[in-house]
Amino acid sequence: MLAVRPDASRARLRRVASRAGRCGGRPMMAGSGMIDMHSHFFPTITREEAHAAEPGLAPWLAVEPGADSGQIMVGDRPFRPVYRALWDPDYRVAELDRLGVDLQIVCATPV
């Protein structure tokens, strides 16, 4: 289950999506604009939600409130350390903007 984000986050993601295929307001030609071809997203699934889906096997995200890093967990076992861009769309969009990335392809997180 995906966590519902505030309208501001969704609006920001829509702006990024509307830029897909465009650079500086102009249609992108081959070789223009920067594309991140491999990234991941993991929703803020709680331990309880994971347990309800598949006890001991479903992954969940362990993050302290307001923290910039966390851990993907499988049951009670740490699987992989992660940072805020994995679960926070606003943070990710700001990071993409800062790095000059125009488009990002998001893949399933391997767990």
PDB file of N, CA and C in Angstrom:
ATOM      1  N   MET A   1       0.839  -1.170   0.000  1.00  0.00           N
ATOM      2  CA  MET A   1       0.000   0.000   0.000  1.00  0.00           C
ATOM      3  C   MET A   1       0.887   1.237   0.000  1.00  0.00           C
ATOM      4  N   LEU A   2       0.622   2.157  -0.906  1.00  0.00           N
ATOM      5  CA  LEU A   2       1.388   3.392  -0.964  1.00  0.00           C
ATOM      6  C   LEU A   2       0.874   4.379   0.060  1.00  0.00           C
ATOM      7  N   ALA A   3       1.786   5.104   0.670  1.00  0.00           N
ATOM      8  CA  ALA A   3       1.392   6.143   1.614  1.00  0.00           C
ATOM      9  C   ALA A   3       0.855   7.331   0.828  1.00  0.00           C
ATOM     10  N   VAL A   4      -0.201   7.935   1.307  1.00  0.00           N
ATOM     11  CA  VAL A   4      -0.766   9.096   0.641  1.00  0.00           C
ATOM     12  C   VAL A   4       0.048  10.320   1.026  1.00  0.00           C
ATOM     13  N   ARG A   5       0.450  11.071   0.045  1.00  0.00           N
ATOM     14  CA  ARG A   5       1.261  12.269   0.262  1.00  0.00           C
ATOM     15  C   ARG A   5       0.371  13.503   0.221  1.00  0.00           C
ATOM     16  N   PRO A   6       0.784  14.595   0.867  1.00  0.00           N
ATOM     17  CA  PRO A   6       0.026  15.846   0.792  1.00  0.00           C
ATOM     18  C   PRO A   6      -0.112  16.317  -0.649  1.00  0.00           C
ATOM     19  N   ASP A   7      -1.153  17.129  -0.915  1.00  0.00           N
ATOM     20  CA  ASP A   7      -1.393  17.642  -2.259  1.00  0.00           C
ATOM     21  C   ASP A   7      -0.168  18.335  -2.838  1.00  0.00           C
ATOM     22  N   ALA A   8       0.592  19.034  -1.993  1.00  0.00           N
ATOM     23  CA  ALA A   8       1.777  19.747  -2.485  1.00  0.00           C
ATOM     24  C   ALA A   8       2.756  18.777  -3.132  1.00  0.00           C
ATOM     25  N   SER A   9       2.924  17.613  -2.553  1.00  0.00           N
ATOM     26  CA  SER A   9       3.835  16.613  -3.114  1.00  0.00           C
ATOM     27  C   SER A   9       3.320  16.120  -4.453  1.00  0.00           C
ATOM     28  N   ARG A  10       2.038  15.825  -4.516  1.00  0.00           N
ATOM     29  CA  ARG A  10       1.466  15.338  -5.767  1.00  0.00           C
ATOM     30  C   ARG A  10       1.548  16.403  -6.847  1.00  0.00           C
ATOM     31  N   ALA A  11       1.297  17.656  -6.480  1.00  0.00           N
ATOM     32  CA  ALA A  11       1.384  18.740  -7.459  1.00  0.00           C
ATOM     33  C   ALA A  11       2.803  18.874  -7.976  1.00  0.00           C
ATOM     34  N   ARG A  12       3.765  18.731  -7.094  1.00  0.00           N
ATOM     35  CA  ARG A  12       5.167  18.833  -7.504  1.00  0.00           C
ATOM     36  C   ARG A  12       5.552  17.694  -8.439  1.00  0.00           C
ATOM     37  N   LEU A  13       5.086  16.489  -8.133  1.00  0.00           N
ATOM     38  CA  LEU A  13       5.363  15.350  -9.007  1.00  0.00           C
ATOM     39  C   LEU A  13       4.692  15.523 -10.365  1.00  0.00           C
ATOM     40  N   ARG A  14       3.480  16.114 -10.385  1.00  0.00           N
ATOM     41  CA  ARG A  14       2.812  16.382 -11.667  1.00  0.00           C
ATOM     42  C   ARG A  14       3.632  17.352 -12.495  1.00  0.00           C
ATOM     43  N   ARG A  15       4.225  18.369 -11.841  1.00  0.00           N
ATOM     44  CA  ARG A  15       5.063  19.324 -12.580  1.00  0.00           C
ATOM     45  C   ARG A  15       6.258  18.618 -13.195  1.00  0.00           C
ATOM     46  N   VAL A  16       6.870  17.712 -12.431  1.00  0.00           N
ATOM     47  CA  VAL A  16       8.015  16.973 -12.966  1.00  0.00           C
ATOM     48  C   VAL A  16       7.559  16.098 -14.125  1.00  0.00           C
ATOM     49  N   ALA A  17       6.431  15.408 -13.946  1.00  0.00           N
ATOM     50  CA  ALA A  17       5.934  14.540 -15.015  1.00  0.00           C
ATOM     51  C   ALA A  17       5.595  15.349 -16.261  1.00  0.00           C
ATOM     52  N   SER A  18       5.092  16.571 -16.075  1.00  0.00           N
ATOM     53  CA  SER A  18       4.743  17.387 -17.243  1.00  0.00           C
ATOM     54  C   SER A  18       5.984  17.845 -17.994  1.00  0.00           C
ATOM     55  N   ARG A  19       7.153  17.833 -17.308  1.00  0.00           N
ATOM     56  CA  ARG A  19       8.394  18.207 -17.969  1.00  0.00           C
ATOM     57  C   ARG A  19       8.994  17.052 -18.750  1.00  0.00           C
ATOM     58  N   ALA A  20       8.485  15.853 -18.519  1.00  0.00           N
ATOM     59  CA  ALA A  20       9.032  14.697 -19.224  1.00  0.00           C
ATOM     60  C   ALA A  20       8.911  14.940 -20.719  1.00  0.00           C
ATOM     61  N   GLY A  21       9.997  14.787 -21.399  1.00  0.00           N
ATOM     62  CA  GLY A  21      10.008  15.018 -22.835  1.00  0.00           C
ATOM     63  C   GLY A  21      10.189  16.476 -23.202  1.00  0.00           C
ATOM     64  N   ARG A  22      10.454  17.331 -22.208  1.00  0.00           N
ATOM     65  CA  ARG A  22      10.640  18.755 -22.464  1.00  0.00           C
ATOM     66  C   ARG A  22      11.882  19.233 -21.728  1.00  0.00           C
ATOM     67  N   CYS A  23      12.534  20.217 -22.257  1.00  0.00           N
ATOM     68  CA  CYS A  23      13.709  20.795 -21.620  1.00  0.00           C
ATOM     69  C   CYS A  23      13.628  22.300 -21.813  1.00  0.00           C
ATOM     70  N   GLY A  24      13.533  23.048 -20.720  1.00  0.00           N
ATOM     71  CA  GLY A  24      13.411  24.495 -20.829  1.00  0.00           C
ATOM     72  C   GLY A  24      12.138  24.917 -21.545  1.00  0.00           C
ATOM     73  N   GLY A  25      11.077  24.112 -21.437  1.00  0.00           N
ATOM     74  CA  GLY A  25       9.812  24.446 -22.072  1.00  0.00           C
ATOM     75  C   GLY A  25       9.750  24.027 -23.534  1.00  0.00           C
ATOM     76  N   ARG A  26      10.851  23.544 -24.087  1.00  0.00           N
ATOM     77  CA  ARG A  26      10.887  23.113 -25.487  1.00  0.00           C
ATOM     78  C   ARG A  26      10.886  21.588 -25.535  1.00  0.00           C
ATOM     79  N   PRO A  27      10.312  21.003 -26.588  1.00  0.00           N
ATOM     80  CA  PRO A  27      10.390  19.542 -26.705  1.00  0.00           C
ATOM     81  C   PRO A  27      11.849  19.102 -26.716  1.00  0.00           C
ATOM     82  N   MET A  28      12.144  17.994 -26.037  1.00  0.00           N
ATOM     83  CA  MET A  28      13.516  17.491 -25.985  1.00  0.00           C
ATOM     84  C   MET A  28      13.841  16.730 -27.257  1.00  0.00           C
ATOM     85  N   MET A  29      15.026  16.923 -27.737  1.00  0.00           N
ATOM     86  CA  MET A  29      15.539  16.172 -28.870  1.00  0.00           C
ATOM     87  C   MET A  29      16.472  15.102 -28.308  1.00  0.00           C
ATOM     88  N   ALA A  30      16.732  14.087 -29.080  1.00  0.00           N
ATOM     89  CA  ALA A  30      17.660  13.047 -28.625  1.00  0.00           C
ATOM     90  C   ALA A  30      18.978  13.687 -28.227  1.00  0.00           C
ATOM     91  N   GLY A  31      19.494  13.307 -27.060  1.00  0.00           N
ATOM     92  CA  GLY A  31      20.777  13.818 -26.595  1.00  0.00           C
ATOM     93  C   GLY A  31      20.669  15.067 -25.747  1.00  0.00           C
ATOM     94  N   SER A  32      19.474  15.606 -25.526  1.00  0.00           N
ATOM     95  CA  SER A  32      19.340  16.791 -24.681  1.00  0.00           C
ATOM     96  C   SER A  32      18.653  16.419 -23.374  1.00  0.00           C
ATOM     97  N   GLY A  33      18.943  17.155 -22.306  1.00  0.00           N
ATOM     98  CA  GLY A  33      18.354  16.864 -21.005  1.00  0.00           C
ATOM     99  C   GLY A  33      19.021  15.669 -20.355  1.00  0.00           C
ATOM    100  N   MET A  34      18.974  15.632 -19.044  1.00  0.00           N
ATOM    101  CA  MET A  34      19.594  14.530 -18.314  1.00  0.00           C
ATOM    102  C   MET A  34      18.509  13.581 -17.823  1.00  0.00           C
ATOM    103  N   ILE A  35      18.725  12.295 -18.030  1.00  0.00           N
ATOM    104  CA  ILE A  35      17.778  11.271 -17.605  1.00  0.00           C
ATOM    105  C   ILE A  35      18.492  10.320 -16.651  1.00  0.00           C
ATOM    106  N   ASP A  36      17.898  10.123 -15.475  1.00  0.00           N
ATOM    107  CA  ASP A  36      18.375   9.110 -14.535  1.00  0.00           C
ATOM    108  C   ASP A  36      17.643   7.827 -14.913  1.00  0.00           C
ATOM    109  N   MET A  37      18.369   6.858 -15.426  1.00  0.00           N
ATOM    110  CA  MET A  37      17.741   5.659 -15.975  1.00  0.00           C
ATOM    111  C   MET A  37      17.503   4.549 -14.969  1.00  0.00           C
ATOM    112  N   HIS A  38      17.906   4.750 -13.714  1.00  0.00           N
ATOM    113  CA  HIS A  38      17.730   3.667 -12.745  1.00  0.00           C
ATOM    114  C   HIS A  38      17.614   4.253 -11.342  1.00  0.00           C
ATOM    115  N   SER A  39      16.423   4.216 -10.813  1.00  0.00           N
ATOM    116  CA  SER A  39      16.209   4.673  -9.444  1.00  0.00           C
ATOM    117  C   SER A  39      15.132   3.791  -8.811  1.00  0.00           C
ATOM    118  N   HIS A  40      14.946   3.950  -7.512  1.00  0.00           N
ATOM    119  CA  HIS A  40      13.958   3.140  -6.803  1.00  0.00           C
ATOM    120  C   HIS A  40      13.095   4.025  -5.921  1.00  0.00           C
ATOM    121  N   PHE A  41      11.905   3.534  -5.586  1.00  0.00           N
ATOM    122  CA  PHE A  41      11.008   4.179  -4.641  1.00  0.00           C
ATOM    123  C   PHE A  41      10.505   3.097  -3.707  1.00  0.00           C
ATOM    124  N   PHE A  42      10.350   3.449  -2.442  1.00  0.00           N
ATOM    125  CA  PHE A  42       9.791   2.512  -1.474  1.00  0.00           C
ATOM    126  C   PHE A  42       8.853   3.299  -0.573  1.00  0.00           C
ATOM    127  N   PRO A  43       7.575   2.957  -0.566  1.00  0.00           N
ATOM    128  CA  PRO A  43       6.618   3.714   0.255  1.00  0.00           C
ATOM    129  C   PRO A  43       6.854   3.514   1.743  1.00  0.00           C
ATOM    130  N   THR A  44       6.313   4.405   2.525  1.00  0.00           N
ATOM    131  CA  THR A  44       6.477   4.334   3.985  1.00  0.00           C
ATOM    132  C   THR A  44       5.527   3.284   4.565  1.00  0.00           C
ATOM    133  N   ILE A  45       5.830   2.044   4.264  1.00  0.00           N
ATOM    134  CA  ILE A  45       5.054   0.916   4.780  1.00  0.00           C
ATOM    135  C   ILE A  45       5.496   0.662   6.218  1.00  0.00           C
ATOM    136  N   THR A  46       4.528   0.592   7.111  1.00  0.00           N
ATOM    137  CA  THR A  46       4.858   0.342   8.513  1.00  0.00           C
ATOM    138  C   THR A  46       5.028  -1.158   8.762  1.00  0.00           C
ATOM    139  N   ARG A  47       5.609  -1.459   9.891  1.00  0.00           N
ATOM    140  CA  ARG A  47       5.783  -2.857  10.301  1.00  0.00           C
ATOM    141  C   ARG A  47       4.429  -3.558  10.385  1.00  0.00           C
ATOM    142  N   GLU A  48       3.443  -2.862  10.919  1.00  0.00           N
ATOM    143  CA  GLU A  48       2.107  -3.436  11.074  1.00  0.00           C
ATOM    144  C   GLU A  48       1.470  -3.730   9.720  1.00  0.00           C
ATOM    145  N   GLU A  49       1.619  -2.808   8.763  1.00  0.00           N
ATOM    146  CA  GLU A  49       1.067  -3.030   7.423  1.00  0.00           C
ATOM    147  C   GLU A  49       1.743  -4.217   6.744  1.00  0.00           C
ATOM    148  N   ALA A  50       3.054  -4.310   6.881  1.00  0.00           N
ATOM    149  CA  ALA A  50       3.786  -5.430   6.292  1.00  0.00           C
ATOM    150  C   ALA A  50       3.353  -6.745   6.929  1.00  0.00           C
ATOM    151  N   HIS A  51       3.219  -6.733   8.241  1.00  0.00           N
ATOM    152  CA  HIS A  51       2.826  -7.950   8.959  1.00  0.00           C
ATOM    153  C   HIS A  51       1.423  -8.397   8.529  1.00  0.00           C
ATOM    154  N   ALA A  52       0.523  -7.434   8.316  1.00  0.00           N
ATOM    155  CA  ALA A  52      -0.837  -7.777   7.880  1.00  0.00           C
ATOM    156  C   ALA A  52      -0.826  -8.378   6.473  1.00  0.00           C
ATOM    157  N   ALA A  53       0.110  -7.951   5.633  1.00  0.00           N
ATOM    158  CA  ALA A  53       0.194  -8.464   4.263  1.00  0.00           C
ATOM    159  C   ALA A  53       0.810  -9.857   4.217  1.00  0.00           C
ATOM    160  N   GLU A  54       1.947 -10.022   4.893  1.00  0.00           N
ATOM    161  CA  GLU A  54       2.646 -11.309   4.886  1.00  0.00           C
ATOM    162  C   GLU A  54       3.603 -11.344   6.076  1.00  0.00           C
ATOM    163  N   PRO A  55       3.148 -11.873   7.200  1.00  0.00           N
ATOM    164  CA  PRO A  55       3.955 -11.863   8.426  1.00  0.00           C
ATOM    165  C   PRO A  55       5.360 -12.427   8.220  1.00  0.00           C
ATOM    166  N   GLY A  56       6.355 -11.648   8.661  1.00  0.00           N
ATOM    167  CA  GLY A  56       7.734 -12.093   8.621  1.00  0.00           C
ATOM    168  C   GLY A  56       8.429 -12.003   7.276  1.00  0.00           C
ATOM    169  N   LEU A  57       7.681 -11.765   6.194  1.00  0.00           N
ATOM    170  CA  LEU A  57       8.284 -11.744   4.865  1.00  0.00           C
ATOM    171  C   LEU A  57       8.127 -10.423   4.116  1.00  0.00           C
ATOM    172  N   ALA A  58       7.040  -9.715   4.359  1.00  0.00           N
ATOM    173  CA  ALA A  58       6.803  -8.464   3.626  1.00  0.00           C
ATOM    174  C   ALA A  58       7.764  -7.376   4.121  1.00  0.00           C
ATOM    175  N   PRO A  59       8.373  -6.638   3.215  1.00  0.00           N
ATOM    176  CA  PRO A  59       9.299  -5.579   3.617  1.00  0.00           C
ATOM    177  C   PRO A  59       8.560  -4.360   4.162  1.00  0.00           C
ATOM    178  N   TRP A  60       9.235  -3.630   5.009  1.00  0.00           N
ATOM    179  CA  TRP A  60       8.689  -2.393   5.561  1.00  0.00           C
ATOM    180  C   TRP A  60       9.833  -1.417   5.784  1.00  0.00           C
ATOM    181  N   LEU A  61       9.493  -0.173   6.069  1.00  0.00           N
ATOM    182  CA  LEU A  61      10.495   0.873   6.185  1.00  0.00           C
ATOM    183  C   LEU A  61      10.597   1.355   7.626  1.00  0.00           C
ATOM    184  N   ALA A  62      11.769   1.198   8.216  1.00  0.00           N
ATOM    185  CA  ALA A  62      12.028   1.666   9.576  1.00  0.00           C
ATOM    186  C   ALA A  62      12.699   3.035   9.485  1.00  0.00           C
ATOM    187  N   VAL A  63      11.944   4.075   9.855  1.00  0.00           N
ATOM    188  CA  VAL A  63      12.459   5.445   9.819  1.00  0.00           C
ATOM    189  C   VAL A  63      11.913   6.185  11.033  1.00  0.00           C
ATOM    190  N   GLU A  64      12.796   6.822  11.755  1.00  0.00           N
ATOM    191  CA  GLU A  64      12.356   7.662  12.869  1.00  0.00           C
ATOM    192  C   GLU A  64      11.700   8.914  12.292  1.00  0.00           C
ATOM    193  N   PRO A  65      10.653   9.450  12.938  1.00  0.00           N
ATOM    194  CA  PRO A  65      10.003  10.659  12.428  1.00  0.00           C
ATOM    195  C   PRO A  65      11.013  11.789  12.191  1.00  0.00           C
ATOM    196  N   GLY A  66      10.965  12.370  11.003  1.00  0.00           N
ATOM    197  CA  GLY A  66      11.848  13.480  10.661  1.00  0.00           C
ATOM    198  C   GLY A  66      13.258  13.084  10.270  1.00  0.00           C
ATOM    199  N   ALA A  67      13.564  11.802  10.277  1.00  0.00           N
ATOM    200  CA  ALA A  67      14.923  11.345   9.958  1.00  0.00           C
ATOM    201  C   ALA A  67      15.185  11.395   8.460  1.00  0.00           C
ATOM    202  N   ASP A  68      16.449  11.546   8.090  1.00  0.00           N
ATOM    203  CA  ASP A  68      16.851  11.559   6.686  1.00  0.00           C
ATOM    204  C   ASP A  68      17.355  10.205   6.206  1.00  0.00           C
ATOM    205  N   SER A  69      17.441   9.236   7.101  1.00  0.00           N
ATOM    206  CA  SER A  69      17.866   7.897   6.696  1.00  0.00           C
ATOM    207  C   SER A  69      17.024   6.874   7.439  1.00  0.00           C
ATOM    208  N   GLY A  70      17.037   5.670   6.906  1.00  0.00           N
ATOM    209  CA  GLY A  70      16.266   4.604   7.516  1.00  0.00           C
ATOM    210  C   GLY A  70      16.784   3.265   7.055  1.00  0.00           C
ATOM    211  N   GLN A  71      15.960   2.259   7.217  1.00  0.00           N
ATOM    212  CA  GLN A  71      16.369   0.896   6.899  1.00  0.00           C
ATOM    213  C   GLN A  71      15.174   0.161   6.317  1.00  0.00           C
ATOM    214  N   ILE A  72      15.360  -0.494   5.163  1.00  0.00           N
ATOM    215  CA  ILE A  72      14.347  -1.430   4.696  1.00  0.00           C
ATOM    216  C   ILE A  72      14.514  -2.673   5.553  1.00  0.00           C
ATOM    217  N   MET A  73      13.401  -3.134   6.080  1.00  0.00           N
ATOM    218  CA  MET A  73      13.401  -4.303   6.955  1.00  0.00           C
ATOM    219  C   MET A  73      12.605  -5.426   6.295  1.00  0.00           C
ATOM    220  N   VAL A  74      12.997  -6.653   6.557  1.00  0.00           N
ATOM    221  CA  VAL A  74      12.225  -7.828   6.171  1.00  0.00           C
ATOM    222  C   VAL A  74      11.993  -8.590   7.460  1.00  0.00           C
ATOM    223  N   GLY A  75      10.755  -8.581   7.901  1.00  0.00           N
ATOM    224  CA  GLY A  75      10.467  -9.118   9.237  1.00  0.00           C
ATOM    225  C   GLY A  75      11.197  -8.261  10.255  1.00  0.00           C
ATOM    226  N   ASP A  76      12.024  -8.875  11.091  1.00  0.00           N
ATOM    227  CA  ASP A  76      12.809  -8.139  12.083  1.00  0.00           C
ATOM    228  C   ASP A  76      14.256  -7.935  11.638  1.00  0.00           C
ATOM    229  N   ARG A  77      14.578  -8.353  10.411  1.00  0.00           N
ATOM    230  CA  ARG A  77      15.965  -8.279   9.920  1.00  0.00           C
ATOM    231  C   ARG A  77      16.192  -7.051   9.051  1.00  0.00           C
ATOM    232  N   PRO A  78      17.253  -6.300   9.325  1.00  0.00           N
ATOM    233  CA  PRO A  78      17.618  -5.196   8.436  1.00  0.00           C
ATOM    234  C   PRO A  78      18.006  -5.752   7.064  1.00  0.00           C
ATOM    235  N   PHE A  79      17.508  -5.129   6.011  1.00  0.00           N
ATOM    236  CA  PHE A  79      17.816  -5.576   4.656  1.00  0.00           C
ATOM    237  C   PHE A  79      18.790  -4.631   3.958  1.00  0.00           C
ATOM    238  N   ARG A  80      18.502  -3.321   4.028  1.00  0.00           N
ATOM    239  CA  ARG A  80      19.348  -2.354   3.334  1.00  0.00           C
ATOM    240  C   ARG A  80      19.148  -0.958   3.940  1.00  0.00           C
ATOM    241  N   PRO A  81      20.253  -0.244   4.194  1.00  0.00           N
ATOM    242  CA  PRO A  81      20.111   1.148   4.631  1.00  0.00           C
ATOM    243  C   PRO A  81      19.684   2.009   3.440  1.00  0.00           C
ATOM    244  N   VAL A  82      18.854   3.014   3.712  1.00  0.00           N
ATOM    245  CA  VAL A  82      18.330   3.884   2.653  1.00  0.00           C
ATOM    246  C   VAL A  82      18.298   5.323   3.148  1.00  0.00           C
ATOM    247  N   TYR A  83      18.120   6.251   2.219  1.00  0.00           N
ATOM    248  CA  TYR A  83      17.976   7.641   2.636  1.00  0.00           C
ATOM    249  C   TYR A  83      16.687   8.231   2.083  1.00  0.00           C
ATOM    250  N   ARG A  84      16.362   9.405   2.527  1.00  0.00           N
ATOM    251  CA  ARG A  84      15.062  10.041   2.365  1.00  0.00           C
ATOM    252  C   ARG A  84      14.503  10.082   0.944  1.00  0.00           C
ATOM    253  N   ALA A  85      15.343  10.188  -0.069  1.00  0.00           N
ATOM    254  CA  ALA A  85      14.844  10.252  -1.449  1.00  0.00           C
ATOM    255  C   ALA A  85      14.087   8.983  -1.837  1.00  0.00           C
ATOM    256  N   LEU A  86      14.314   7.889  -1.114  1.00  0.00           N
ATOM    257  CA  LEU A  86      13.634   6.635  -1.433  1.00  0.00           C
ATOM    258  C   LEU A  86      12.142   6.713  -1.120  1.00  0.00           C
ATOM    259  N   TRP A  87      11.746   7.474  -0.086  1.00  0.00           N
ATOM    260  CA  TRP A  87      10.344   7.489   0.323  1.00  0.00           C
ATOM    261  C   TRP A  87       9.699   8.873   0.290  1.00  0.00           C
ATOM    262  N   ASP A  88      10.446   9.930   0.092  1.00  0.00           N
ATOM    263  CA  ASP A  88       9.906  11.292   0.177  1.00  0.00           C
ATOM    264  C   ASP A  88       9.937  11.966  -1.200  1.00  0.00           C
ATOM    265  N   PRO A  89       8.775  12.067  -1.887  1.00  0.00           N
ATOM    266  CA  PRO A  89       8.747  12.649  -3.234  1.00  0.00           C
ATOM    267  C   PRO A  89       9.250  14.092  -3.289  1.00  0.00           C
ATOM    268  N   ASP A  90       8.918  14.910  -2.306  1.00  0.00           N
ATOM    269  CA  ASP A  90       9.390  16.302  -2.317  1.00  0.00           C
ATOM    270  C   ASP A  90      10.913  16.365  -2.245  1.00  0.00           C
ATOM    271  N   TYR A  91      11.490  15.551  -1.391  1.00  0.00           N
ATOM    272  CA  TYR A  91      12.948  15.516  -1.264  1.00  0.00           C
ATOM    273  C   TYR A  91      13.579  15.047  -2.572  1.00  0.00           C
ATOM    274  N   ARG A  92      12.986  14.024  -3.172  1.00  0.00           N
ATOM    275  CA  ARG A  92      13.511  13.484  -4.425  1.00  0.00           C
ATOM    276  C   ARG A  92      13.454  14.523  -5.539  1.00  0.00           C
ATOM    277  N   VAL A  93      12.335  15.207  -5.674  1.00  0.00           N
ATOM    278  CA  VAL A  93      12.213  16.215  -6.734  1.00  0.00           C
ATOM    279  C   VAL A  93      13.222  17.338  -6.515  1.00  0.00           C
ATOM    280  N   ALA A  94      13.398  17.778  -5.278  1.00  0.00           N
ATOM    281  CA  ALA A  94      14.399  18.818  -4.987  1.00  0.00           C
ATOM    282  C   ALA A  94      15.800  18.324  -5.344  1.00  0.00           C
ATOM    283  N   GLU A  95      16.096  17.071  -5.050  1.00  0.00           N
ATOM    284  CA  GLU A  95      17.395  16.486  -5.382  1.00  0.00           C
ATOM    285  C   GLU A  95      17.586  16.426  -6.899  1.00  0.00           C
ATOM    286  N   LEU A  96      16.551  16.000  -7.614  1.00  0.00           N
ATOM    287  CA  LEU A  96      16.631  15.957  -9.082  1.00  0.00           C
ATOM    288  C   LEU A  96      16.857  17.351  -9.651  1.00  0.00           C
ATOM    289  N   ASP A  97      16.118  18.330  -9.139  1.00  0.00           N
ATOM    290  CA  ASP A  97      16.291  19.714  -9.599  1.00  0.00           C
ATOM    291  C   ASP A  97      17.707  20.204  -9.334  1.00  0.00           C
ATOM    292  N   ARG A  98      18.217  19.946  -8.138  1.00  0.00           N
ATOM    293  CA  ARG A  98      19.567  20.385  -7.774  1.00  0.00           C
ATOM    294  C   ARG A  98      20.624  19.770  -8.686  1.00  0.00           C
ATOM    295  N   LEU A  99      20.403  18.521  -9.088  1.00  0.00           N
ATOM    296  CA  LEU A  99      21.364  17.806  -9.923  1.00  0.00           C
ATOM    297  C   LEU A  99      21.144  18.031 -11.423  1.00  0.00           C
ATOM    298  N   GLY A 100      20.077  18.748 -11.780  1.00  0.00           N
ATOM    299  CA  GLY A 100      19.811  19.004 -13.193  1.00  0.00           C
ATOM    300  C   GLY A 100      19.247  17.814 -13.939  1.00  0.00           C
ATOM    301  N   VAL A 101      18.582  16.905 -13.228  1.00  0.00           N
ATOM    302  CA  VAL A 101      17.974  15.731 -13.864  1.00  0.00           C
ATOM    303  C   VAL A 101      16.569  16.110 -14.314  1.00  0.00           C
ATOM    304  N   ASP A 102      16.291  15.882 -15.599  1.00  0.00           N
ATOM    305  CA  ASP A 102      14.994  16.245 -16.169  1.00  0.00           C
ATOM    306  C   ASP A 102      13.956  15.136 -16.081  1.00  0.00           C
ATOM    307  N   LEU A 103      14.404  13.900 -16.062  1.00  0.00           N
ATOM    308  CA  LEU A 103      13.498  12.762 -16.073  1.00  0.00           C
ATOM    309  C   LEU A 103      14.142  11.614 -15.306  1.00  0.00           C
ATOM    310  N   GLN A 104      13.312  10.873 -14.560  1.00  0.00           N
ATOM    311  CA  GLN A 104      13.837   9.754 -13.795  1.00  0.00           C
ATOM    312  C   GLN A 104      12.962   8.530 -14.042  1.00  0.00           C
ATOM    313  N   ILE A 105      13.600   7.427 -14.339  1.00  0.00           N
ATOM    314  CA  ILE A 105      12.891   6.159 -14.519  1.00  0.00           C
ATOM    315  C   ILE A 105      12.959   5.417 -13.183  1.00  0.00           C
ATOM    316  N   VAL A 106      11.801   5.071 -12.647  1.00  0.00           N
ATOM    317  CA  VAL A 106      11.728   4.448 -11.333  1.00  0.00           C
ATOM    318  C   VAL A 106      11.444   2.960 -11.490  1.00  0.00           C
ATOM    319  N   CYS A 107      12.283   2.154 -10.889  1.00  0.00           N
ATOM    320  CA  CYS A 107      12.165   0.689 -10.931  1.00  0.00           C
ATOM    321  C   CYS A 107      11.677   0.190  -9.571  1.00  0.00           C
ATOM    322  N   ALA A 108      11.149  -1.018  -9.567  1.00  0.00           N
ATOM    323  CA  ALA A 108      10.760  -1.623  -8.302  1.00  0.00           C
ATOM    324  C   ALA A 108      12.005  -1.792  -7.421  1.00  0.00           C
ATOM    325  N   THR A 109      11.817  -1.623  -6.123  1.00  0.00           N
ATOM    326  CA  THR A 109      12.915  -1.813  -5.183  1.00  0.00           C
ATOM    327  C   THR A 109      13.102  -3.306  -4.954  1.00  0.00           C
ATOM    328  N   PRO A 110      14.288  -3.835  -5.247  1.00  0.00           N
ATOM    329  CA  PRO A 110      14.491  -5.274  -5.072  1.00  0.00           C
ATOM    330  C   PRO A 110      14.618  -5.649  -3.601  1.00  0.00           C
ATOM    331  N   VAL A 111      13.681  -6.396  -3.123  1.00  0.00           N
ATOM    332  CA  VAL A 111      13.706  -6.870  -1.742  1.00  0.00           C
ATOM    333  C   VAL A 111      13.411  -8.350  -1.766  1.00  0.00           C
TER     334      VAL A 111
END
